[in-house]
PDB file of C-alpha atoms in Angstrom:
ATOM      1  CA  MET I  89     -16.385 -10.445  31.628  1.00 73.00           C
ATOM      2  CA  PHE I  90     -12.914  -9.080  30.870  1.00 73.00           C
ATOM      3  CA  ILE I  91     -11.247 -12.296  32.034  1.00 73.00           C
ATOM      4  CA  GLU I  92     -13.526 -14.581  30.016  1.00 76.00           C
ATOM      5  CA  SER I  93     -13.376 -12.539  26.829  1.00 79.00           C
ATOM      6  CA  SER I  94      -9.615 -12.063  26.921  1.00 77.00           C
ATOM      7  CA  SER I  95      -8.962 -15.750  27.636  1.00 78.00           C
ATOM      8  CA  PHE I  96     -11.344 -16.747  24.830  1.00 80.00           C
ATOM      9  CA  ALA I  97      -9.633 -14.418  22.359  1.00 82.00           C
ATOM     10  CA  ALA I  98      -6.167 -15.648  23.326  1.00 82.00           C
ATOM     11  CA  SER I  99      -7.133 -19.313  23.073  1.00 82.00           C
ATOM     12  CA  ALA I 100      -8.929 -18.808  19.741  1.00 84.00           C
ATOM     13  CA  ILE I 101      -5.904 -17.079  18.232  1.00 85.00           C
ATOM     14  CA  THR I 102      -3.577 -19.792  19.546  1.00 84.00           C
ATOM     15  CA  GLY I 103      -5.770 -22.575  18.151  1.00 82.00           C
ATOM     16  CA  THR I 104      -5.951 -20.893  14.764  1.00 84.00           C
ATOM     17  CA  ILE I 105      -2.180 -20.499  14.608  1.00 85.00           C
ATOM     18  CA  ALA I 106      -1.640 -24.138  15.603  1.00 82.00           C
ATOM     19  CA  VAL I 107      -4.064 -25.424  12.969  1.00 82.00           C
ATOM     20  CA  LYS I 108      -2.573 -23.279  10.205  1.00 81.00           C
ATOM     21  CA  ALA I 109       0.950 -24.381  11.101  1.00 80.00           C
ATOM     22  CA  GLY I 110      -0.079 -28.034  11.188  1.00 76.00           C
ATOM     23  CA  LEU I 111      -1.906 -27.843   7.882  1.00 74.00           C
ATOM     24  CA  GLY I 112       1.123 -26.166   6.368  1.00 72.00           C
ATOM     25  CA  LEU I 113       3.243 -29.105   7.475  1.00 68.00           C
ATOM     26  CA  LEU I 114       0.756 -31.589   6.040  1.00 68.00           C
ATOM     27  CA  MET I 115       0.748 -29.784   2.706  1.00 68.00           C
ATOM     28  CA  VAL I 116       4.506 -30.141   2.285  1.00 63.00           C
ATOM     29  CA  ALA I 117       4.617 -33.726   3.545  1.00 63.00           C
ATOM     30  CA  THR I 118       5.085 -36.484   1.019  1.00 62.00           C
ATOM     31  CA  PRO I 119       1.938 -38.400   0.110  1.00 65.00           C
ATOM     32  CA  VAL I 120       1.460 -41.129   2.680  1.00 62.00           C
ATOM     33  CA  GLY I 121      -2.104 -42.062   1.916  1.00 62.00           C
ATOM     34  CA  TRP I 122      -5.381 -41.655   3.766  1.00 62.00           C
ATOM     35  CA  ALA I 123      -4.121 -43.157   7.010  1.00 67.00           C
ATOM     36  CA  GLY I 124      -1.319 -40.605   7.255  1.00 70.00           C
ATOM     37  CA  LEU I 125      -3.710 -37.784   6.445  1.00 71.00           C
ATOM     38  CA  ILE I 126      -6.209 -38.904   9.096  1.00 74.00           C
ATOM     39  CA  ILE I 127      -3.546 -39.454  11.751  1.00 79.00           C
ATOM     40  CA  GLY I 128      -1.910 -36.130  10.889  1.00 75.00           C
ATOM     41  CA  GLY I 129      -5.257 -34.356  11.064  1.00 77.00           C
ATOM     42  CA  LEU I 130      -6.004 -35.868  14.452  1.00 84.00           C
ATOM     43  CA  ALA I 131      -2.566 -34.863  15.703  1.00 84.00           C
ATOM     44  CA  ILE I 132      -3.096 -31.293  14.504  1.00 80.00           C
ATOM     45  CA  ALA I 133      -6.528 -31.107  16.120  1.00 84.00           C
ATOM     46  CA  GLY I 134      -5.159 -32.483  19.382  1.00 87.00           C
ATOM     47  CA  ALA I 135      -2.216 -30.081  19.403  1.00 85.00           C
ATOM     48  CA  ALA I 136      -4.487 -27.125  18.629  1.00 85.00           C
ATOM     49  CA  ALA I 137      -6.896 -28.112  21.397  1.00 86.00           C
ATOM     50  CA  ALA I 138      -4.093 -28.566  23.930  1.00 87.00           C
ATOM     51  CA  ALA I 139      -2.504 -25.235  22.990  1.00 86.00           C
ATOM     52  CA  SER I 140      -5.856 -23.430  23.183  1.00 85.00           C
ATOM     53  CA  MET I 141      -6.685 -24.905  26.585  1.00 87.00           C
ATOM     54  CA  GLY I 142      -3.223 -24.071  27.906  1.00 86.00           C
ATOM     55  CA  VAL I 143      -3.385 -20.454  26.762  1.00 85.00           C
ATOM     56  CA  ASN I 144      -6.946 -20.179  28.084  1.00 84.00           C
ATOM     57  CA  HIS I 145      -5.780 -21.327  31.522  1.00 85.00           C
ATOM     58  CA  ILE I 146      -2.807 -18.945  31.547  1.00 84.00           C
ATOM     59  CA  ALA I 147      -4.931 -16.012  30.366  1.00 81.00           C
ATOM     60  CA  LYS I 148      -7.564 -16.628  33.046  1.00 81.00           C
ATOM     61  CA  GLU I 149      -4.913 -16.703  35.755  1.00 83.00           C
ATOM     62  CA  ASN I 150      -3.214 -13.493  34.606  1.00 80.00           C
ATOM     63  CA  SER I 151      -6.142 -11.394  33.365  1.00 78.00           C
ATOM     64  CA  GLY I 152      -7.214 -10.216  36.823  1.00 78.00           C
ATOM     65  CA  GLY I 153      -3.971  -8.347  37.391  1.00 81.00           C
ATOM     66  CA  LEU I 154      -4.088  -6.865  33.903  1.00 78.00           C
ATOM     67  CA  TYR I 155      -7.659  -5.698  34.479  1.00 80.00           C
ATOM     68  CA  ASP I 156      -6.653  -4.091  37.775  1.00 84.00           C
ATOM     69  CA  ASP I 157      -3.734  -2.305  36.086  1.00 84.00           C
ATOM     70  CA  ILE I 158      -5.972  -0.995  33.305  1.00 82.00           C
ATOM     71  CA  MET I 159      -8.596   0.246  35.771  1.00 85.00           C
ATOM     72  CA  LYS I 160      -5.928   1.931  37.917  1.00 88.00           C
ATOM     73  CA  TRP I 161      -4.446   3.611  34.851  1.00 88.00           C
ATOM     74  CA  ILE I 162      -7.898   4.856  33.768  1.00 89.00           C
ATOM     75  CA  SER I 163      -8.765   6.147  37.237  1.00 88.00           C
ATOM     76  CA  GLU I 164      -5.562   8.208  37.340  1.00 84.00           C
ATOM     77  CA  TRP I 165      -6.711  10.299  34.383  1.00 78.00           C
TER      78      TRP I 165
END
């Protein structure tokens, strides 16, 4: 449960940051019409999805060791 919840939280935060950064770039871009807006939106969604999946994978691989460290630290009290 620790691994799934921590990887979900990390990927959700990463996706949110990617979307906000991409939308910020679109807001300052010069008007290029509907096609540019649609293509830009798709690019932002794709980048956010890729970043979220990447962070999810990394978090799942590394969460087991973190969980073990936390449990060891707690048991030493």
